[in-house]
Short mmCIF file of C-alpha atoms and ligand atoms in Angstrom, two decimals:
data_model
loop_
_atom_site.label_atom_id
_atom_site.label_comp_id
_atom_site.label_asym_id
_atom_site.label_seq_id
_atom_site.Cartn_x
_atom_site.Cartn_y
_atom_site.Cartn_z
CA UNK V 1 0.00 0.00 0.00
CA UNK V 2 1.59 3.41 -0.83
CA UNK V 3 -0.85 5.35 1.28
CA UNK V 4 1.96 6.41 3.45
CA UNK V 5 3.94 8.18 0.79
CA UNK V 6 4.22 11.07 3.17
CA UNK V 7 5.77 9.35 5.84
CA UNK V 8 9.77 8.54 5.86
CA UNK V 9 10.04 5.17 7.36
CA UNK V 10 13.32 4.33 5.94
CA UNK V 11 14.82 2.93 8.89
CA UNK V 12 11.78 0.99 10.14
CA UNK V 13 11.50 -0.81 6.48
CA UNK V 14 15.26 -1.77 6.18
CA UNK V 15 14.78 -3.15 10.29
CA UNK V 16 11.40 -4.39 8.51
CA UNK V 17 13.55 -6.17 6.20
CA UNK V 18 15.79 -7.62 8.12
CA UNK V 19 13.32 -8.65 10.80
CA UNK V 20 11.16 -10.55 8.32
CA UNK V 21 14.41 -12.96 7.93
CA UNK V 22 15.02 -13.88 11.11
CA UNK V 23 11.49 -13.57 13.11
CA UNK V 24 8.19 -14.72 11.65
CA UNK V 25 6.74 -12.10 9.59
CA UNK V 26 9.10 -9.50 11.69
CA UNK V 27 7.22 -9.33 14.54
CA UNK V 28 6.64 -10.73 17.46
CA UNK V 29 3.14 -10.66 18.00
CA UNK V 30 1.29 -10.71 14.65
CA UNK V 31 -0.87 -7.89 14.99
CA UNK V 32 2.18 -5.54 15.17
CA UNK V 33 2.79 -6.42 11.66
CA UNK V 34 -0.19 -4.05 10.16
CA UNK V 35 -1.17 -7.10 7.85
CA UNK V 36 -5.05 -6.24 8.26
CA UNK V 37 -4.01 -2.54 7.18
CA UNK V 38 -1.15 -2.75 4.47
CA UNK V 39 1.62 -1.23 4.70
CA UNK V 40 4.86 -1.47 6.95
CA UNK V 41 5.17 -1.23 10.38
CA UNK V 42 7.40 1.85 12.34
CA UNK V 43 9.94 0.37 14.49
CA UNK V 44 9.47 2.20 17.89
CA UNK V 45 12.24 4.16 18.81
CA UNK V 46 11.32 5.72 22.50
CA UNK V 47 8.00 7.25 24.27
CA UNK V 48 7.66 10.52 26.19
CA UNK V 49 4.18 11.15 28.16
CA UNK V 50 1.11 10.96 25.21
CA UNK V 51 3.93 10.42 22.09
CA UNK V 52 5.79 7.59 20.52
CA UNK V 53 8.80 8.08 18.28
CA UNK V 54 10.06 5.48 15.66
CA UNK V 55 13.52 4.88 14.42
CA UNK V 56 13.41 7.52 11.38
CA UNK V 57 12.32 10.42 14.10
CA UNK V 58 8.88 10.59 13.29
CA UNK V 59 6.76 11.42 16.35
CA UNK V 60 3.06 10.19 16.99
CA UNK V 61 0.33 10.68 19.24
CA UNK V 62 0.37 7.12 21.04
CA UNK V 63 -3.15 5.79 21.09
CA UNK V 64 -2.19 2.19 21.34
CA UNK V 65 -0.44 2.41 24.27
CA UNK V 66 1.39 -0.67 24.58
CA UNK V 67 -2.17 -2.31 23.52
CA UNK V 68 -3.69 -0.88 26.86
CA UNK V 69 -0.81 -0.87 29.62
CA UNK V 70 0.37 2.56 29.69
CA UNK V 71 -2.47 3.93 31.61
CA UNK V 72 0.37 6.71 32.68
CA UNK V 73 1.66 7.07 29.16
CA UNK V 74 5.49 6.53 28.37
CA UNK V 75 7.79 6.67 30.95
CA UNK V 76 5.55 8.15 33.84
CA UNK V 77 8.32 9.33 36.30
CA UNK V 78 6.96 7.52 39.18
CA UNK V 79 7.40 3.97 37.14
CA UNK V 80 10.27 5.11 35.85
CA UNK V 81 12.12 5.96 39.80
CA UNK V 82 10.34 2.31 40.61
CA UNK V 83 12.31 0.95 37.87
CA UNK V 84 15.63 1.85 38.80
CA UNK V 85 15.39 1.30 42.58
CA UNK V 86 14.41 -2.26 41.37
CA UNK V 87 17.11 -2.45 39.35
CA UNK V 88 19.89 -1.70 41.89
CA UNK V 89 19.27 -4.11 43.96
CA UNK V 90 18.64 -7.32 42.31
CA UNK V 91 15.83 -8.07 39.35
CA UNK V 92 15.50 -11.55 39.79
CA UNK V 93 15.62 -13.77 43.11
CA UNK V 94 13.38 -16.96 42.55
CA UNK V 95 12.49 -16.20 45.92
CA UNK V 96 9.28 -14.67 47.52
CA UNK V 97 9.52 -10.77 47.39
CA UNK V 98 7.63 -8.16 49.82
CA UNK V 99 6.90 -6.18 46.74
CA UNK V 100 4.61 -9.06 45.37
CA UNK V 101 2.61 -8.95 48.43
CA UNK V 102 2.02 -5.57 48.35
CA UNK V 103 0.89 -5.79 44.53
CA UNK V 104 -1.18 -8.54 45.60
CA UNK V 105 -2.83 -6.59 48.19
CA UNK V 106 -3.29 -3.44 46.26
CA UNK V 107 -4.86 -5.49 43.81
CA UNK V 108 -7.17 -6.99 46.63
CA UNK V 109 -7.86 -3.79 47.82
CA UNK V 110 -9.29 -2.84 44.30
CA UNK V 111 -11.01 -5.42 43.26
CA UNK V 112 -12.31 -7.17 46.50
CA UNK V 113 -14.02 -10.22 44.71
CA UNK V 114 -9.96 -11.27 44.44
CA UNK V 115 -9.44 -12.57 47.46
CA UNK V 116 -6.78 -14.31 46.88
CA UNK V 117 -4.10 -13.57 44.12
CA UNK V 118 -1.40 -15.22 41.87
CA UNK V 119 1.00 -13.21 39.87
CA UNK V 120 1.69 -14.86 36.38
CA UNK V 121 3.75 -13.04 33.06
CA UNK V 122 0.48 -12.51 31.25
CA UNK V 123 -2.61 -11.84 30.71
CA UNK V 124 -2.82 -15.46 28.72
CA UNK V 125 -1.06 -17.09 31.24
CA UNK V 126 -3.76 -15.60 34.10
CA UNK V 127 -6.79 -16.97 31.69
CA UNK V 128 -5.35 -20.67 31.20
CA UNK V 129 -4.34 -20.74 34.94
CA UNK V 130 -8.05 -19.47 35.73
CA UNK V 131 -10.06 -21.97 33.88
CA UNK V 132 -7.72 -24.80 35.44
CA UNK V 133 -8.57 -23.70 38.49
CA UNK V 134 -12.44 -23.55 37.62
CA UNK V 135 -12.18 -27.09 36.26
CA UNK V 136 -10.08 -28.39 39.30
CA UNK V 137 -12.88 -26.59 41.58
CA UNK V 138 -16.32 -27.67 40.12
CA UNK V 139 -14.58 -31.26 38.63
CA UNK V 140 -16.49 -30.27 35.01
CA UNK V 141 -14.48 -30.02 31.75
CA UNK V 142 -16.64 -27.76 30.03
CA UNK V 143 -16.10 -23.95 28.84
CA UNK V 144 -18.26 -21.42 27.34
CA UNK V 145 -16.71 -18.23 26.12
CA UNK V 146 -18.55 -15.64 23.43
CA UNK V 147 -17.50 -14.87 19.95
CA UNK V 148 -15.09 -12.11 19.08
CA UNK V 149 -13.52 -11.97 23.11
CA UNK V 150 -10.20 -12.79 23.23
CA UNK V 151 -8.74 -14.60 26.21
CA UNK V 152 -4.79 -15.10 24.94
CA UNK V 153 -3.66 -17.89 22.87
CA UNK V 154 -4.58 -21.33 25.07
CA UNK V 155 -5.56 -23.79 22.61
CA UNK V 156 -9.36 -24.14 23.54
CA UNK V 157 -9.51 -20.17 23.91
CA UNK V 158 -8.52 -19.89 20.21
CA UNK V 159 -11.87 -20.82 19.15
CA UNK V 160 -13.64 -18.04 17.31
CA UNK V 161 -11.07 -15.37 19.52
CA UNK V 162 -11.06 -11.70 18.48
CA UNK V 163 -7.96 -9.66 18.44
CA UNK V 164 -5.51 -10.61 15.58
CA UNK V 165 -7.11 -14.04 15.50
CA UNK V 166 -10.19 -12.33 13.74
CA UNK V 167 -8.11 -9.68 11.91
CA UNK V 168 -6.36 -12.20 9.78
CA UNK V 169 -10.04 -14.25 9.45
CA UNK V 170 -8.22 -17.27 10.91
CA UNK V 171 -10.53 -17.70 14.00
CA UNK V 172 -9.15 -21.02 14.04
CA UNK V 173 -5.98 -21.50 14.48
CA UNK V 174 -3.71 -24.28 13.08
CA UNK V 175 -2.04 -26.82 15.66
CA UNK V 176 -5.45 -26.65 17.30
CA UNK V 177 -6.39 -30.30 17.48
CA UNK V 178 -10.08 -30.35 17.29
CA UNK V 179 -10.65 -32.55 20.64
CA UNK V 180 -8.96 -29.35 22.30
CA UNK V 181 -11.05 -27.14 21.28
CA UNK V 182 -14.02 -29.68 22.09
CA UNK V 183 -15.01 -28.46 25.27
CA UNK V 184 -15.65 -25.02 24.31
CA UNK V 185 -19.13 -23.88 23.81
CA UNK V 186 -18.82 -20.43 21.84
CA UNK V 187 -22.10 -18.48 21.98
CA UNK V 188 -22.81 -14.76 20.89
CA UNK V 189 -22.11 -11.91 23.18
CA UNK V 190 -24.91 -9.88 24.17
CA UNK V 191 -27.44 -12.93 23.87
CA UNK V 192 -28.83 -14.12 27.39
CA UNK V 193 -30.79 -16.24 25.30
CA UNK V 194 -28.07 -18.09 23.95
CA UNK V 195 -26.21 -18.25 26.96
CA UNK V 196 -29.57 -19.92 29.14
CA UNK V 197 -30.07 -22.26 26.24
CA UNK V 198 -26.28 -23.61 26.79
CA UNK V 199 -26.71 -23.80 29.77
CA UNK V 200 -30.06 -26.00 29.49
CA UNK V 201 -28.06 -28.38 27.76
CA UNK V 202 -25.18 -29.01 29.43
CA UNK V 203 -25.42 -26.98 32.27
CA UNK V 204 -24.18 -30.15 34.46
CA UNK V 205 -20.97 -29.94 32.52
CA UNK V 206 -20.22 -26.55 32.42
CA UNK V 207 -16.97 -25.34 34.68
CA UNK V 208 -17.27 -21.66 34.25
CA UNK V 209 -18.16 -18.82 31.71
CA UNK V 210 -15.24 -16.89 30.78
CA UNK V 211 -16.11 -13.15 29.35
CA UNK V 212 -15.09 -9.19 28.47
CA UNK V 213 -16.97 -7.51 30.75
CA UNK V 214 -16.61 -4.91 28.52
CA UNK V 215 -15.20 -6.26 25.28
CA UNK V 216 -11.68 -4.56 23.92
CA UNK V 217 -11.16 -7.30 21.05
CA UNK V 218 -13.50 -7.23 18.13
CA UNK V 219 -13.26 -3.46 19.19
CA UNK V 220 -15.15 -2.11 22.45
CA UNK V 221 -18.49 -3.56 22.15
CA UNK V 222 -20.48 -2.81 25.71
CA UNK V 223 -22.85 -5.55 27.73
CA UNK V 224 -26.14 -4.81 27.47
CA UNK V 225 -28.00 -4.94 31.03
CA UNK V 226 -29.50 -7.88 30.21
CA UNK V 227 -26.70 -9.77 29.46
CA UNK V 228 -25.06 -8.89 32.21
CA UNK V 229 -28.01 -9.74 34.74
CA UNK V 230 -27.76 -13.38 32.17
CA UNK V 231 -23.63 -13.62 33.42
CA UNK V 232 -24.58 -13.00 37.04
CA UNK V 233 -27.73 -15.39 37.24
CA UNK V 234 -27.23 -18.00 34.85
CA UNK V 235 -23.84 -20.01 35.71
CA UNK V 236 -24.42 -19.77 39.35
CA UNK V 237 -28.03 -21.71 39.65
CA UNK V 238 -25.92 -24.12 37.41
CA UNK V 239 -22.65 -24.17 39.92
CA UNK V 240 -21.01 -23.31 37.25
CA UNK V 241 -17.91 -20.23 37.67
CA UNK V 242 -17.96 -16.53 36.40
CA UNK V 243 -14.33 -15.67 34.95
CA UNK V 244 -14.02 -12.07 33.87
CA UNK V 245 -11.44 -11.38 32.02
CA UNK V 246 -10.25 -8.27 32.81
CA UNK V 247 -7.36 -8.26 31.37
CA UNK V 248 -7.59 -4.78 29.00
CA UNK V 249 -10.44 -3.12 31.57
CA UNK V 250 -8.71 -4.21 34.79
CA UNK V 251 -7.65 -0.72 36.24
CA UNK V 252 -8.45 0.57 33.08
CA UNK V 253 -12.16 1.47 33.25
CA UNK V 254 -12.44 2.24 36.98
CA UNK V 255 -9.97 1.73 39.50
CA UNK V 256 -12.04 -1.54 40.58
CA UNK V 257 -12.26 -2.85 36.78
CA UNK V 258 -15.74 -3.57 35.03
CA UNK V 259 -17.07 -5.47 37.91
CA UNK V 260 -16.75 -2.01 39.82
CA UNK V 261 -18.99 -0.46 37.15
CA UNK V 262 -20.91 -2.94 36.46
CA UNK V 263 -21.51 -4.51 39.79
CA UNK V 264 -21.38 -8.23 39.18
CA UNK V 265 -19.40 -10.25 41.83
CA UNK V 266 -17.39 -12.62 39.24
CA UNK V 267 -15.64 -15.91 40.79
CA UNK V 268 -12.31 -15.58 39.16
CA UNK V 269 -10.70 -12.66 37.53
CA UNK V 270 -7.92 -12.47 35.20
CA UNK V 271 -5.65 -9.05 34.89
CA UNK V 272 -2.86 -7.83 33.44
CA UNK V 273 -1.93 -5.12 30.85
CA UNK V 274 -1.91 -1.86 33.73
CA UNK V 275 -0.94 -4.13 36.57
CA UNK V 276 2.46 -4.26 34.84
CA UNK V 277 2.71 -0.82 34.04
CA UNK V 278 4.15 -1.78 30.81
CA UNK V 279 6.18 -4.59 31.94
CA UNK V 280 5.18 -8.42 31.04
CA UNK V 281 2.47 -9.41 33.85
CA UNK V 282 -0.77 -11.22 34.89
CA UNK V 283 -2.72 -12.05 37.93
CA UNK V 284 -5.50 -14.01 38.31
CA UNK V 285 -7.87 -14.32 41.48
CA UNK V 286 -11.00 -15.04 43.53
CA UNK V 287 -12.81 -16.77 46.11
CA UNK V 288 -10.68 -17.91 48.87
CA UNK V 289 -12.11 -21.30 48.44
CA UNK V 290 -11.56 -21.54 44.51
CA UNK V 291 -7.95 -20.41 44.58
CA UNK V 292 -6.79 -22.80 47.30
CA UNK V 293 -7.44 -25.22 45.13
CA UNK V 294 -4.15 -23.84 43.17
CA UNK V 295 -0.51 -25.50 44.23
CA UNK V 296 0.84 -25.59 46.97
CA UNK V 297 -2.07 -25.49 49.03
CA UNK V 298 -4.20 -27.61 46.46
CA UNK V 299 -3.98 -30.19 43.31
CA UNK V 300 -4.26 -27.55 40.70
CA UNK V 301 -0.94 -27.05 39.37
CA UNK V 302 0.71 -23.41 37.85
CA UNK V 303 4.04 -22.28 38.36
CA UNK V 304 6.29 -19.85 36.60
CA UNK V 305 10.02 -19.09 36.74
CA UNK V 306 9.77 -15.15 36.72
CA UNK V 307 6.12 -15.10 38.24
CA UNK V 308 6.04 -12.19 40.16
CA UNK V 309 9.51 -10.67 38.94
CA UNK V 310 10.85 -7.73 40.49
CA UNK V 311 10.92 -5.66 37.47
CA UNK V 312 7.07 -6.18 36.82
CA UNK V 313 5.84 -5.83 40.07
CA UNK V 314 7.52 -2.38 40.48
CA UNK V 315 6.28 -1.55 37.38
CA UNK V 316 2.88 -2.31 38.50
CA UNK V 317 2.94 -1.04 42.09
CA UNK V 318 3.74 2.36 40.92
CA UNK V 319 1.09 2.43 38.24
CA UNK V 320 -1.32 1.07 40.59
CA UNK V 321 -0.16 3.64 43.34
CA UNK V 322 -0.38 6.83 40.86
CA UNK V 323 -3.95 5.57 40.15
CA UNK V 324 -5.07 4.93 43.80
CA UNK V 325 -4.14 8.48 44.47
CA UNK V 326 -5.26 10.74 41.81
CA UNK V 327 -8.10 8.31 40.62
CA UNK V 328 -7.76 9.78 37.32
CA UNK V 329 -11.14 8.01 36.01
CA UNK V 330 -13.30 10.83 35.75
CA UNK V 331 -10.64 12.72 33.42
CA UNK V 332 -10.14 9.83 31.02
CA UNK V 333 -13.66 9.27 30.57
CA UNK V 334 -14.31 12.75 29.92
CA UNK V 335 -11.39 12.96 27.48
CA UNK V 336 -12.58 10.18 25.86
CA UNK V 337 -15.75 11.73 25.45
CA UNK V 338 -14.68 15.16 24.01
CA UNK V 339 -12.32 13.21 21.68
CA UNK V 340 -15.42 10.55 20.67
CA UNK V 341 -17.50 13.34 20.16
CA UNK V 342 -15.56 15.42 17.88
CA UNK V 343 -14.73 12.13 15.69
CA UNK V 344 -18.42 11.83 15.30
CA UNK V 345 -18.61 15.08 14.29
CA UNK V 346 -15.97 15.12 11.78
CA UNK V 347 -16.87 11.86 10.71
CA UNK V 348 -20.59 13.11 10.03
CA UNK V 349 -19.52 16.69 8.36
CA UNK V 350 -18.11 14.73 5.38
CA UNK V 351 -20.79 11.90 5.21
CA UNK V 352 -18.77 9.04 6.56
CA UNK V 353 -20.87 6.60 8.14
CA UNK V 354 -19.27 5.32 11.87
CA UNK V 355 -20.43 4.24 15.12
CA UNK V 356 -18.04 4.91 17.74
CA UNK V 357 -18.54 2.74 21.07
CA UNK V 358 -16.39 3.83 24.27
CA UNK V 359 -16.00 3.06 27.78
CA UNK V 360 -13.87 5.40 29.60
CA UNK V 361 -10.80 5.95 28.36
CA UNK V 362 -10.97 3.19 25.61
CA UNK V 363 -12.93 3.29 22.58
CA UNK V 364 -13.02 1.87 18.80
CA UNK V 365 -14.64 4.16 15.70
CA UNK V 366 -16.33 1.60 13.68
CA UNK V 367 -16.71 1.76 10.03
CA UNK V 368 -20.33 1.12 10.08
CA UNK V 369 -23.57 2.73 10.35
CA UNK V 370 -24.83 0.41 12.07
CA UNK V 371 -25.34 -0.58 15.99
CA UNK V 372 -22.29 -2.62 16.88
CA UNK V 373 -23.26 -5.06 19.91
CA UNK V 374 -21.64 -8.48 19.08
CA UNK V 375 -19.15 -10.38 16.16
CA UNK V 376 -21.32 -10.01 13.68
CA UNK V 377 -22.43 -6.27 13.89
CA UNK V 378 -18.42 -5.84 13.86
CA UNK V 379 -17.91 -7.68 10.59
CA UNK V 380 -20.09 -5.17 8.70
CA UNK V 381 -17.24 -2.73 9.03
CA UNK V 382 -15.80 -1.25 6.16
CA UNK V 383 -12.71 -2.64 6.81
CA UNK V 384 -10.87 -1.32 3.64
CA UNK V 385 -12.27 2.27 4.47
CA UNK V 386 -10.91 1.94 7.51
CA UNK V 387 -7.44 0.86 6.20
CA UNK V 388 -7.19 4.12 4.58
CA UNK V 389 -8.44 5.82 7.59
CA UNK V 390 -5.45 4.32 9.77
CA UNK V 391 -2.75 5.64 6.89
CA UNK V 392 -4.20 8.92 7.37
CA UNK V 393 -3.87 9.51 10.65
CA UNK V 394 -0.58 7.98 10.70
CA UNK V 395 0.64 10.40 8.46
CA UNK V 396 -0.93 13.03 10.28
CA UNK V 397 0.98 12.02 13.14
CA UNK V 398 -1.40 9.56 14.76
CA UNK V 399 -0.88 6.37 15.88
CA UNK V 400 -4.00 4.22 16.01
CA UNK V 401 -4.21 0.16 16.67
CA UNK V 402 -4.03 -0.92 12.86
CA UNK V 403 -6.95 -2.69 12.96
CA UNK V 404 -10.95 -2.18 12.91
CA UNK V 405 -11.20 -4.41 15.43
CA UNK V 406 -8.47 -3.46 18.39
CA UNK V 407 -9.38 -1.14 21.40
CA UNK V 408 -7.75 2.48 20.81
CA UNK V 409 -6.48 4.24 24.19
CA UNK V 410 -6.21 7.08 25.99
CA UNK V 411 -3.58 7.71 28.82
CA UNK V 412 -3.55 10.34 31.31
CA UNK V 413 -0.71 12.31 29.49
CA UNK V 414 -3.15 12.94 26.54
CA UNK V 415 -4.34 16.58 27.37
CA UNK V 416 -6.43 19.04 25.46
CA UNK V 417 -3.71 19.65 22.79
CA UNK V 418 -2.98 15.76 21.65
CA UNK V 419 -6.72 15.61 21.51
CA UNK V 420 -6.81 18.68 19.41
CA UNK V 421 -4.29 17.05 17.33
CA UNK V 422 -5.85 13.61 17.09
CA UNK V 423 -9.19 15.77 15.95
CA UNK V 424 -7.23 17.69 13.22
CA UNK V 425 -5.79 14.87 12.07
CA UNK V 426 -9.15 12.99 11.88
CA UNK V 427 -10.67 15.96 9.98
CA UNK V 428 -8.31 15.04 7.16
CA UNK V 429 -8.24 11.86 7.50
CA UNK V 430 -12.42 11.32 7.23
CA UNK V 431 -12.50 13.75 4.25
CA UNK V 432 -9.95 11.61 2.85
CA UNK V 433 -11.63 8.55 2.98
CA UNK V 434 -15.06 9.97 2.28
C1 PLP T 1 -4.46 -8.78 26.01
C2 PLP T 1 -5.51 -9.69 26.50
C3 PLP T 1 -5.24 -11.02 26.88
C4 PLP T 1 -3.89 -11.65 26.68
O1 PLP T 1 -2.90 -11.03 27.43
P1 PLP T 1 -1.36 -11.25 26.97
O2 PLP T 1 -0.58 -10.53 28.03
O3 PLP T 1 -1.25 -10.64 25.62
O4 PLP T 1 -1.11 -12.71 26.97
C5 PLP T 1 -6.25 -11.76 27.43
N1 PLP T 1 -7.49 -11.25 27.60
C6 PLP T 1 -7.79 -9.99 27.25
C7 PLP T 1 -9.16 -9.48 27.49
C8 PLP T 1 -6.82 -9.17 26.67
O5 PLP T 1 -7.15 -7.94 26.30
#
């Protein structure tokens, strides 16, 4: 695609090059790779508040942030200090550290339905570990999850996922042997009908419901109230478990997640993302009861190496403490809604159809004039429209997630001028696509 002719990006396509050689399709995470856009990537070269910078000195108004960490933005000074008092002491002990009980506990503190906690390196690692604990707990080997969430790469959470899964139409992935994936019912989101009708059948052999509270990964799609009065009620008169995976709303949305907002008690949750502050984390939690069924104290077995590393838990104990005490929540949701609301308008004034669905401080402008509550509302998205949109802004010095179906950001160093920016560039890019 030459739609960033404007854009230098000489040194990001001869690392581009090189990278494709030597790493599968040059990234490391296929998304990154801006295959659902065209186009090359830019190689990131450094971050400064709201900004990103790639490797030919191009600057950009950061609204992937990391894919959701960076609550603070780059290099918030109070991670940053945490960082380097980490490491001069030691990054790495295999041994129980004081700072992972006091993540733990902030995290507790938070979110209370976590009553007990287990640090993991991600946010996939936190969903497998939760739904072996859900099976070990209720003795059932059944799973139901909705279309178009995405709860990292497990095998049997790869059917129908979101996130790059759906961007490259491979909802399936290869190396998936089909009796993996066997025990996972995949229903609709948003459809309490569906979900009671599962449960009718099997209900008996259902171990938990794993969901987005609010969903980041086929874009931010929002519950409706009756599906989430459906995820309260239905799995617990079958003694079946609630999983939320709040992995991309966990201290995202409100400083007690989605359940906060949307007050539903789940069984297990699953974070990561801003509980790293940018480093590689997870943590997933519940009932005191459920999670002493996890080893030592129980048979369900999980164990990692760098779980609860140094590095990562300073990284999240200052993001978590900058939150706690300037609760910045209010702001970002009514930054996203200025910035959501001029899009709209810009988007209207030149007769491009979008709907634009947001919670907070994340958001996704669909391509679509259409409603967008579940999968299939998503896939009427112009998808090649918005393609073009995503060069656009790019060259205009915005970075959005290069796909219709990702979760853009905002962080707390996005003030009234980046939006101003993001909206100038949008006016541009809408007319440009129109
Ligand atoms: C990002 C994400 C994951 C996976 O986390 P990783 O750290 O990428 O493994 C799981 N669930 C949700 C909801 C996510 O947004």
């Amino acid at each position: 695609m030459s739609a960033d002719n404007a854009l230098i990006l000489n040194r990001s396509q001869a690392a581009m090059a090189r990278a494709r050689d030597v790493i599968p399709g040059g990234v490391n995470s296929p998304v990154r790779a801006l295959r659902a856009v065209g186009g090359d990537p830019f190689f990131a070269a450094g971050g400064d508040g709201a900004w990103i910078y790639d490797e030919d000195g191009n600057r950009y108004v950061d609204l992937i942030l990391s894919w959701g960490p960076l609550i603070l933005g780059h290099r918030h000074p109070a991670v940053v200090q945490s960082l380097a008092g980490v490491l001069s002491r030691g990054f790495a002990f295999g041994a129980p550290t004081v700072g992972e009980v006091d993540l733990a506990e902030a995290v507790r503190r938070a979110v209370p339905s976590m009553e007990r906690v287990r640090l993991v390196n991600s946010g996939t690692e936190a969903t497998m570990s939760a739904v072996r604990v859900a099976r070990g707990f209720t003795g059932r080997p059944k799973l139901v999850k909705f279309e178009g969430c995405y709860h990292g790469h497990a095998d049997y959470l790869l059917v129908k996922a979101g996130s790059g899964a759906m961007t490259f139409g491979t909802p399936d992935s290869a190396g998936v042997p089909a009796e993996f994936a066997a025990h996972t019912i995949t229903l609709p989101y948003n459809d309490p009908e569906a979900l009671r009708a599962a449960f009718a059948a099997a209900g008996d052999q259902i171990a938990a419901v794993i969901v987005e509270p609010y969903v980041g990964n086929m874009g931010v799609v929002l519950p409706t109230p009756a599906f989430v009065e459906a995820l309260r009620q239905v799995p617990r008169a079958h003694g079946a478990l609630l999983i939320f995976d709040e992995v991309m709303t966990g201290f995202r949305v409100s400083y007690g997640g989605a359940q906060e907002l949307l007050d539903v008690v789940p069984d297990l949750t699953c974070l990561g993302k801003v509980i790293g502050g940018g480093l590689p984390v997870g943590a997933y939690g519940g009932r005191r009861e459920i999670m002493d069924q996890v080893s030592p104290v129980g048979p369900v077995y999980q164990a990692g190496t760098l779980s609860g590393n140094p590095l990562s838990v300073a990284g999240g104990m200052a993001t978590l403490g900058v939150l706690s005490q300037t609760r910045p929540y209010e702001r970002l949701d009514q930054a996203g809604a200025r910035l959501c609301a001029g899009l709209a308008e810009r988007a209207k004034a030149v007769g491009v159809p979008v709907t634009i669905n947001r919670i907070g401080s994340m958001f996704t402008v669909f391509f679509t004039d259409r409603p967008v509550g579940n999968l299939a509302d998503a896939k009427t998205c112009d998808t090649e429209k918005f393609g073009r949109f995503f060069h656009r802004m790019r060259e205009g010095g915005v970075s959005l997630p290069p796909s219709q179906f990702e979760a853009a950001f905002l962080s707390i160093a996005h003030g009234e001028d980046e939006i101003d920016r993001i909206l100038a560039a949008a006016e541009v890019a809408f007319a440009a696509v129109a």
